PDB file of C-alpha atoms in Angstrom:
ATOM      1  CA  ILE Z   1     -14.448  77.481  37.088  1.00 59.00           C
ATOM      2  CA  ALA Z   2     -14.310  73.626  37.553  1.00 67.00           C
ATOM      3  CA  GLY Z   3     -14.933  71.771  33.745  1.00 92.00           C
ATOM      4  CA  ILE Z   4     -14.903  70.584  30.622  1.00 96.00           C
ATOM      5  CA  THR Z   5     -12.895  73.476  27.217  1.00 96.00           C
ATOM      6  CA  GLN Z   6     -13.024  72.520  23.843  1.00 97.00           C
ATOM      7  CA  ALA Z   7     -11.143  73.848  21.443  1.00 96.00           C
ATOM      8  CA  PRO Z   8     -11.937  75.115  18.560  1.00 97.00           C
ATOM      9  CA  THR Z   9     -15.062  76.475  19.027  1.00 96.00           C
ATOM     10  CA  SER Z  10     -15.725  76.455  15.529  1.00 97.00           C
ATOM     11  CA  GLN Z  11     -13.719  75.263  12.402  1.00 97.00           C
ATOM     12  CA  ILE Z  12     -14.588  76.231   8.661  1.00 97.00           C
ATOM     13  CA  LEU Z  13     -11.934  73.361   7.292  1.00 95.00           C
ATOM     14  CA  ALA Z  14     -11.738  71.833   3.389  1.00 97.00           C
ATOM     15  CA  ALA Z  15     -11.793  68.111   2.634  1.00 97.00           C
ATOM     16  CA  GLY Z  16      -9.306  65.853   2.902  1.00 97.00           C
ATOM     17  CA  ARG Z  17      -7.339  68.562   5.180  1.00 97.00           C
ATOM     18  CA  ARG Z  18      -6.555  67.060   8.926  1.00 97.00           C
ATOM     19  CA  MET Z  19      -7.505  68.708  12.202  1.00 97.00           C
ATOM     20  CA  THR Z  20      -7.647  67.340  15.237  1.00 98.00           C
ATOM     21  CA  LEU Z  21     -10.123  68.835  18.459  1.00 98.00           C
ATOM     22  CA  ARG Z  22      -9.044  69.446  21.323  1.00 98.00           C
ATOM     23  CA  CYS Z  23     -10.851  68.699  25.978  1.00 98.00           C
ATOM     24  CA  THR Z  24      -9.252  69.013  28.562  1.00 97.00           C
ATOM     25  CA  GLN Z  25     -11.287  68.811  31.752  1.00 96.00           C
ATOM     26  CA  ASP Z  26      -9.597  69.473  35.574  1.00 95.00           C
ATOM     27  CA  MET Z  27     -12.400  67.471  37.300  1.00 93.00           C
ATOM     28  CA  ARG Z  28     -10.797  64.049  37.208  1.00 93.00           C
ATOM     29  CA  HIS Z  29     -13.015  62.152  35.545  1.00 94.00           C
ATOM     30  CA  ASN Z  30     -11.852  59.008  34.172  1.00 93.00           C
ATOM     31  CA  ALA Z  31     -14.271  58.353  31.731  1.00 94.00           C
ATOM     32  CA  MET Z  32     -14.517  60.345  28.362  1.00 96.00           C
ATOM     33  CA  TYR Z  33     -15.972  60.789  26.010  1.00 97.00           C
ATOM     34  CA  TRP Z  34     -16.911  62.017  21.512  1.00 98.00           C
ATOM     35  CA  TYR Z  35     -19.699  62.439  20.624  1.00 98.00           C
ATOM     36  CA  ARG Z  36     -21.096  64.089  18.064  1.00 97.00           C
ATOM     37  CA  GLN Z  37     -24.426  65.620  17.292  1.00 96.00           C
ATOM     38  CA  ASP Z  38     -26.306  66.042  14.067  1.00 94.00           C
ATOM     39  CA  LEU Z  39     -29.799  67.377  13.431  1.00 88.00           C
ATOM     40  CA  GLY Z  40     -32.747  64.735  13.977  1.00 84.00           C
ATOM     41  CA  LEU Z  41     -29.956  63.098  15.829  1.00 86.00           C
ATOM     42  CA  GLY Z  42     -29.297  61.717  19.265  1.00 84.00           C
ATOM     43  CA  LEU Z  43     -25.609  62.307  20.559  1.00 92.00           C
ATOM     44  CA  ARG Z  44     -23.976  59.498  18.304  1.00 94.00           C
ATOM     45  CA  LEU Z  45     -20.525  58.566  20.618  1.00 95.00           C
ATOM     46  CA  ILE Z  46     -17.658  58.690  18.546  1.00 97.00           C
ATOM     47  CA  HIS Z  47     -14.678  56.989  20.957  1.00 97.00           C
ATOM     48  CA  TYR Z  48     -14.358  57.016  24.904  1.00 96.00           C
ATOM     49  CA  SER Z  49     -11.600  56.598  27.114  1.00 96.00           C
ATOM     50  CA  ASN Z  50     -12.679  54.864  30.513  1.00 93.00           C
ATOM     51  CA  THR Z  51      -9.401  55.891  31.864  1.00 94.00           C
ATOM     52  CA  ALA Z  52      -5.986  56.930  30.925  1.00 95.00           C
ATOM     53  CA  GLY Z  53      -4.221  54.964  28.541  1.00 95.00           C
ATOM     54  CA  THR Z  54      -6.823  53.133  26.988  1.00 96.00           C
ATOM     55  CA  THR Z  55     -10.029  53.653  24.599  1.00 97.00           C
ATOM     56  CA  GLY Z  56     -12.230  52.419  23.056  1.00 95.00           C
ATOM     57  CA  LYS Z  57     -14.911  52.809  20.187  1.00 96.00           C
ATOM     58  CA  GLY Z  58     -18.229  53.412  20.773  1.00 94.00           C
ATOM     59  CA  GLU Z  59     -21.119  54.237  17.742  1.00 91.00           C
ATOM     60  CA  VAL Z  60     -19.850  55.522  14.281  1.00 96.00           C
ATOM     61  CA  PRO Z  61     -15.791  55.802  14.971  1.00 97.00           C
ATOM     62  CA  ASP Z  62     -14.673  55.609  11.051  1.00 97.00           C
ATOM     63  CA  GLY Z  63     -12.180  58.909  10.557  1.00 97.00           C
ATOM     64  CA  TYR Z  64     -11.905  59.382  13.679  1.00 98.00           C
ATOM     65  CA  SER Z  65      -9.106  58.151  16.305  1.00 98.00           C
ATOM     66  CA  VAL Z  66      -8.705  60.079  19.580  1.00 98.00           C
ATOM     67  CA  SER Z  67      -5.477  59.128  22.430  1.00 97.00           C
ATOM     68  CA  ARG Z  68      -5.543  59.437  26.248  1.00 97.00           C
ATOM     69  CA  ALA Z  69      -2.323  59.927  27.393  1.00 97.00           C
ATOM     70  CA  ASN Z  70      -3.371  61.820  30.876  1.00 96.00           C
ATOM     71  CA  THR Z  71      -6.634  62.312  32.517  1.00 96.00           C
ATOM     72  CA  ASP Z  72      -6.806  65.928  31.230  1.00 96.00           C
ATOM     73  CA  ASP Z  73      -6.469  65.852  27.823  1.00 97.00           C
ATOM     74  CA  PHE Z  74      -8.920  63.907  25.065  1.00 98.00           C
ATOM     75  CA  PRO Z  75      -7.933  64.914  21.761  1.00 98.00           C
ATOM     76  CA  LEU Z  76      -9.989  63.307  18.673  1.00 98.00           C
ATOM     77  CA  THR Z  77      -8.363  63.224  15.186  1.00 98.00           C
ATOM     78  CA  LEU Z  78     -10.178  63.609  11.906  1.00 97.00           C
ATOM     79  CA  ALA Z  79      -6.872  62.011   9.580  1.00 95.00           C
ATOM     80  CA  SER Z  80      -8.650  63.234   6.605  1.00 97.00           C
ATOM     81  CA  ALA Z  81     -11.873  65.184   7.173  1.00 97.00           C
ATOM     82  CA  VAL Z  82     -14.685  64.825   4.980  1.00 97.00           C
ATOM     83  CA  PRO Z  83     -18.275  66.085   3.849  1.00 97.00           C
ATOM     84  CA  SER Z  84     -20.254  64.350   6.363  1.00 97.00           C
ATOM     85  CA  GLN Z  85     -18.300  64.669   8.926  1.00 98.00           C
ATOM     86  CA  THR Z  86     -19.744  68.654   9.441  1.00 97.00           C
ATOM     87  CA  SER Z  87     -21.536  67.978  12.458  1.00 97.00           C
ATOM     88  CA  VAL Z  88     -21.560  69.376  16.000  1.00 97.00           C
ATOM     89  CA  TYR Z  89     -18.856  67.373  18.639  1.00 98.00           C
ATOM     90  CA  PHE Z  90     -19.194  67.480  22.037  1.00 98.00           C
ATOM     91  CA  CYS Z  91     -16.647  66.297  24.490  1.00 98.00           C
ATOM     92  CA  ALA Z  92     -17.440  64.584  27.401  1.00 97.00           C
ATOM     93  CA  SER Z  93     -16.496  63.415  30.786  1.00 96.00           C
ATOM     94  CA  SER Z  94     -18.372  61.074  34.030  1.00 93.00           C
ATOM     95  CA  ASP Z  95     -18.740  61.850  37.298  1.00 82.00           C
ATOM     96  CA  LYS Z  96     -18.182  57.219  38.770  1.00 78.00           C
ATOM     97  CA  SER Z  97     -20.431  57.792  41.592  1.00 78.00           C
ATOM     98  CA  THR Z  98     -23.562  58.595  39.555  1.00 79.00           C
ATOM     99  CA  GLY Z  99     -22.869  58.461  35.646  1.00 83.00           C
ATOM    100  CA  GLU Z 100     -23.009  62.207  35.061  1.00 89.00           C
ATOM    101  CA  LEU Z 101     -22.109  63.269  32.056  1.00 93.00           C
ATOM    102  CA  PHE Z 102     -20.701  67.189  32.525  1.00 95.00           C
ATOM    103  CA  PHE Z 103     -20.218  68.242  28.175  1.00 96.00           C
ATOM    104  CA  GLY Z 104     -18.060  70.682  26.910  1.00 97.00           C
ATOM    105  CA  GLU Z 105     -19.099  73.920  25.344  1.00 95.00           C
ATOM    106  CA  GLY Z 106     -19.792  71.887  21.928  1.00 96.00           C
ATOM    107  CA  SER Z 107     -17.285  71.848  18.087  1.00 97.00           C
ATOM    108  CA  ARG Z 108     -18.759  73.141  14.823  1.00 97.00           C
ATOM    109  CA  LEU Z 109     -16.872  71.777  12.164  1.00 97.00           C
ATOM    110  CA  THR Z 110     -17.313  72.709   9.171  1.00 97.00           C
ATOM    111  CA  VAL Z 111     -16.207  70.283   6.091  1.00 97.00           C
ATOM    112  CA  LEU Z 112     -16.855  72.200   2.532  1.00 96.00           C
TER     113      LEU Z 112
ATOM    114  CA  GLY B   1     -31.623  47.342  17.730  1.00 73.00           C
ATOM    115  CA  GLN B   2     -31.459  49.488  20.875  1.00 84.00           C
ATOM    116  CA  ASN B   3     -34.246  53.143  20.239  1.00 90.00           C
ATOM    117  CA  ILE B   4     -34.875  55.003  22.140  1.00 95.00           C
ATOM    118  CA  ASP B   5     -37.963  57.228  21.663  1.00 96.00           C
ATOM    119  CA  GLN B   6     -40.113  60.458  21.978  1.00 97.00           C
ATOM    120  CA  PRO B   7     -42.194  63.228  20.218  1.00 97.00           C
ATOM    121  CA  THR B   8     -40.117  65.579  18.155  1.00 96.00           C
ATOM    122  CA  GLU B   9     -41.138  69.225  18.905  1.00 97.00           C
ATOM    123  CA  MET B  10     -44.114  70.319  21.336  1.00 98.00           C
ATOM    124  CA  THR B  11     -45.227  73.496  22.872  1.00 98.00           C
ATOM    125  CA  ALA B  12     -47.132  74.597  25.943  1.00 97.00           C
ATOM    126  CA  THR B  13     -47.769  77.681  27.693  1.00 97.00           C
ATOM    127  CA  GLU B  14     -45.841  79.633  30.225  1.00 97.00           C
ATOM    128  CA  GLY B  15     -47.850  78.401  33.274  1.00 97.00           C
ATOM    129  CA  ALA B  16     -49.179  75.091  32.324  1.00 98.00           C
ATOM    130  CA  ILE B  17     -47.145  72.419  33.038  1.00 98.00           C
ATOM    131  CA  VAL B  18     -45.802  69.586  30.094  1.00 98.00           C
ATOM    132  CA  GLN B  19     -45.355  66.307  30.082  1.00 98.00           C
ATOM    133  CA  ILE B  20     -42.437  64.472  27.633  1.00 98.00           C
ATOM    134  CA  ASN B  21     -42.905  60.817  27.360  1.00 98.00           C
ATOM    135  CA  CYS B  22     -39.505  59.175  26.110  1.00 98.00           C
ATOM    136  CA  THR B  23     -39.714  55.071  25.559  1.00 98.00           C
ATOM    137  CA  TYR B  24     -36.987  52.863  25.239  1.00 97.00           C
ATOM    138  CA  GLN B  25     -35.693  49.409  24.368  1.00 95.00           C
ATOM    139  CA  THR B  26     -32.082  49.077  24.934  1.00 92.00           C
ATOM    140  CA  SER B  27     -29.877  45.487  26.266  1.00 89.00           C
ATOM    141  CA  GLY B  28     -30.307  45.449  29.285  1.00 92.00           C
ATOM    142  CA  PHE B  29     -30.665  48.754  31.201  1.00 94.00           C
ATOM    143  CA  ASN B  30     -29.108  50.603  33.769  1.00 93.00           C
ATOM    144  CA  GLY B  31     -30.158  54.147  34.648  1.00 95.00           C
ATOM    145  CA  LEU B  32     -32.152  56.028  31.998  1.00 96.00           C
ATOM    146  CA  PHE B  33     -31.389  60.056  32.702  1.00 96.00           C
ATOM    147  CA  TRP B  34     -32.461  63.579  31.495  1.00 97.00           C
ATOM    148  CA  TYR B  35     -30.790  66.380  29.727  1.00 97.00           C
ATOM    149  CA  GLN B  36     -31.443  69.965  29.124  1.00 98.00           C
ATOM    150  CA  GLN B  37     -30.039  71.321  26.388  1.00 97.00           C
ATOM    151  CA  HIS B  38     -30.383  75.819  24.999  1.00 97.00           C
ATOM    152  CA  ALA B  39     -30.027  76.102  21.424  1.00 94.00           C
ATOM    153  CA  GLY B  40     -26.269  76.650  20.748  1.00 92.00           C
ATOM    154  CA  GLU B  41     -25.703  75.352  24.003  1.00 94.00           C
ATOM    155  CA  ALA B  42     -24.215  72.174  26.043  1.00 95.00           C
ATOM    156  CA  PRO B  43     -26.767  69.488  27.385  1.00 96.00           C
ATOM    157  CA  THR B  44     -26.572  69.867  30.534  1.00 96.00           C
ATOM    158  CA  PHE B  45     -28.021  66.756  33.144  1.00 95.00           C
ATOM    159  CA  LEU B  46     -31.469  66.591  35.138  1.00 96.00           C
ATOM    160  CA  SER B  47     -32.486  64.159  36.327  1.00 95.00           C
ATOM    161  CA  TYR B  48     -31.335  60.681  36.346  1.00 95.00           C
ATOM    162  CA  ASN B  49     -34.307  57.835  37.469  1.00 96.00           C
ATOM    163  CA  VAL B  50     -32.786  53.205  38.072  1.00 95.00           C
ATOM    164  CA  LEU B  51     -35.647  52.675  40.140  1.00 96.00           C
ATOM    165  CA  ASP B  52     -39.290  52.749  39.243  1.00 97.00           C
ATOM    166  CA  GLY B  53     -41.468  55.420  40.020  1.00 97.00           C
ATOM    167  CA  LEU B  54     -41.462  59.240  40.633  1.00 97.00           C
ATOM    168  CA  GLU B  55     -37.613  61.384  41.153  1.00 94.00           C
ATOM    169  CA  GLU B  56     -39.227  65.898  42.367  1.00 94.00           C
ATOM    170  CA  LYS B  57     -36.072  68.109  41.583  1.00 91.00           C
ATOM    171  CA  GLY B  58     -38.600  71.658  42.595  1.00 94.00           C
ATOM    172  CA  ARG B  59     -40.228  72.285  39.293  1.00 96.00           C
ATOM    173  CA  PHE B  60     -39.169  68.754  37.077  1.00 97.00           C
ATOM    174  CA  SER B  61     -39.695  65.650  38.294  1.00 97.00           C
ATOM    175  CA  SER B  62     -38.616  62.651  35.761  1.00 98.00           C
ATOM    176  CA  PHE B  63     -40.774  59.068  36.132  1.00 98.00           C
ATOM    177  CA  LEU B  64     -40.094  55.614  35.262  1.00 98.00           C
ATOM    178  CA  SER B  65     -41.094  52.760  34.440  1.00 98.00           C
ATOM    179  CA  ARG B  66     -39.211  49.339  33.408  1.00 96.00           C
ATOM    180  CA  SER B  67     -41.697  47.117  33.154  1.00 96.00           C
ATOM    181  CA  LYS B  68     -43.284  49.199  30.376  1.00 96.00           C
ATOM    182  CA  GLY B  69     -39.580  50.522  29.607  1.00 96.00           C
ATOM    183  CA  TYR B  70     -40.968  54.073  29.795  1.00 97.00           C
ATOM    184  CA  SER B  71     -40.246  57.028  31.147  1.00 98.00           C
ATOM    185  CA  TYR B  72     -41.295  61.713  31.170  1.00 98.00           C
ATOM    186  CA  LEU B  73     -39.823  64.199  32.423  1.00 98.00           C
ATOM    187  CA  LEU B  74     -43.175  66.672  33.466  1.00 98.00           C
ATOM    188  CA  LEU B  75     -42.125  70.395  33.890  1.00 98.00           C
ATOM    189  CA  LYS B  76     -44.899  72.275  35.696  1.00 97.00           C
ATOM    190  CA  GLU B  77     -45.009  76.240  36.110  1.00 97.00           C
ATOM    191  CA  LEU B  78     -43.105  76.965  32.437  1.00 98.00           C
ATOM    192  CA  GLN B  79     -41.381  79.568  32.456  1.00 97.00           C
ATOM    193  CA  MET B  80     -39.629  80.582  29.279  1.00 97.00           C
ATOM    194  CA  LYS B  81     -36.087  80.044  29.234  1.00 97.00           C
ATOM    195  CA  ASP B  82     -37.442  76.548  30.085  1.00 97.00           C
ATOM    196  CA  SER B  83     -37.811  76.248  25.580  1.00 98.00           C
ATOM    197  CA  ALA B  84     -34.439  74.127  25.209  1.00 97.00           C
ATOM    198  CA  SER B  85     -34.476  70.362  23.459  1.00 97.00           C
ATOM    199  CA  TYR B  86     -35.057  67.642  26.638  1.00 98.00           C
ATOM    200  CA  LEU B  87     -32.832  64.229  25.736  1.00 97.00           C
ATOM    201  CA  CYS B  88     -33.788  61.271  26.758  1.00 97.00           C
ATOM    202  CA  ALA B  89     -30.729  58.613  27.831  1.00 96.00           C
ATOM    203  CA  VAL B  90     -31.008  55.304  28.718  1.00 95.00           C
ATOM    204  CA  ARG B  91     -28.115  53.160  30.324  1.00 93.00           C
ATOM    205  CA  ASP B  92     -27.732  49.797  28.985  1.00 90.00           C
ATOM    206  CA  SER B  93     -25.750  46.417  29.701  1.00 89.00           C
ATOM    207  CA  ASN B  94     -22.152  47.254  28.693  1.00 84.00           C
ATOM    208  CA  TYR B  95     -22.881  50.693  30.265  1.00 84.00           C
ATOM    209  CA  GLN B  96     -22.668  52.695  27.445  1.00 86.00           C
ATOM    210  CA  LEU B  97     -25.935  55.141  27.099  1.00 90.00           C
ATOM    211  CA  ILE B  98     -28.314  54.935  24.304  1.00 92.00           C
ATOM    212  CA  TRP B  99     -29.441  58.833  23.313  1.00 94.00           C
ATOM    213  CA  GLY B 100     -33.063  59.631  22.086  1.00 94.00           C
ATOM    214  CA  ALA B 101     -32.808  61.957  19.473  1.00 94.00           C
ATOM    215  CA  GLY B 102     -34.838  64.888  22.168  1.00 96.00           C
ATOM    216  CA  THR B 103     -37.355  66.612  21.776  1.00 97.00           C
ATOM    217  CA  LYS B 104     -37.447  70.501  21.818  1.00 97.00           C
ATOM    218  CA  LEU B 105     -40.034  72.474  23.510  1.00 98.00           C
ATOM    219  CA  ILE B 106     -41.913  75.647  21.930  1.00 98.00           C
ATOM    220  CA  ILE B 107     -43.237  77.874  24.885  1.00 97.00           C
ATOM    221  CA  LYS B 108     -45.858  80.552  24.089  1.00 96.00           C
ATOM    222  CA  PRO B 109     -46.655  83.382  26.624  1.00 94.00           C
TER     223      PRO B 109
END
């Protein structure tokens, strides 16, 4: 089934550890995004990539980095996790013609 | 600043009609989206409005008034499976999506 795959689906992490959330899409979408979703807040954009080889900062980029080596993969790295990064992380890609976002199933991250 | 407002929670009865409102203040406007998100799941696309008026898709309709910075999502013939959060998002002048916090809709039998 075509779509977006995220891994891991859930992770508990000690503060100070490095963590990479993986995201792969098979829809050949150029644009990809990482959001975090916290209770009572809207989805907040962390980083985005409009095409392979380019990335940009979103609303809340501090403490996160991304890379886009190819069209399909868009990993998100937390260099040194902190408890405030406890959240649900969604990867998404968008259809160029409609702008519709397609989301992965999410990665629930708990930083202790 | 940019802002999207929608009610935090609404309750409706199975079989009835409910209207979820969304007001926005953004730097530019390039379309408004509604997404549905069931608890513990990813958001899924419901509708897109870029011109004023009503877009109908089965039991769901979405309305837009750009002059008023206002949209609503209308759900008819409510079913228990419609219990979910409904997210309003506006694409601004930079083509970035600004998201509301979502409206949790509770359907009662």
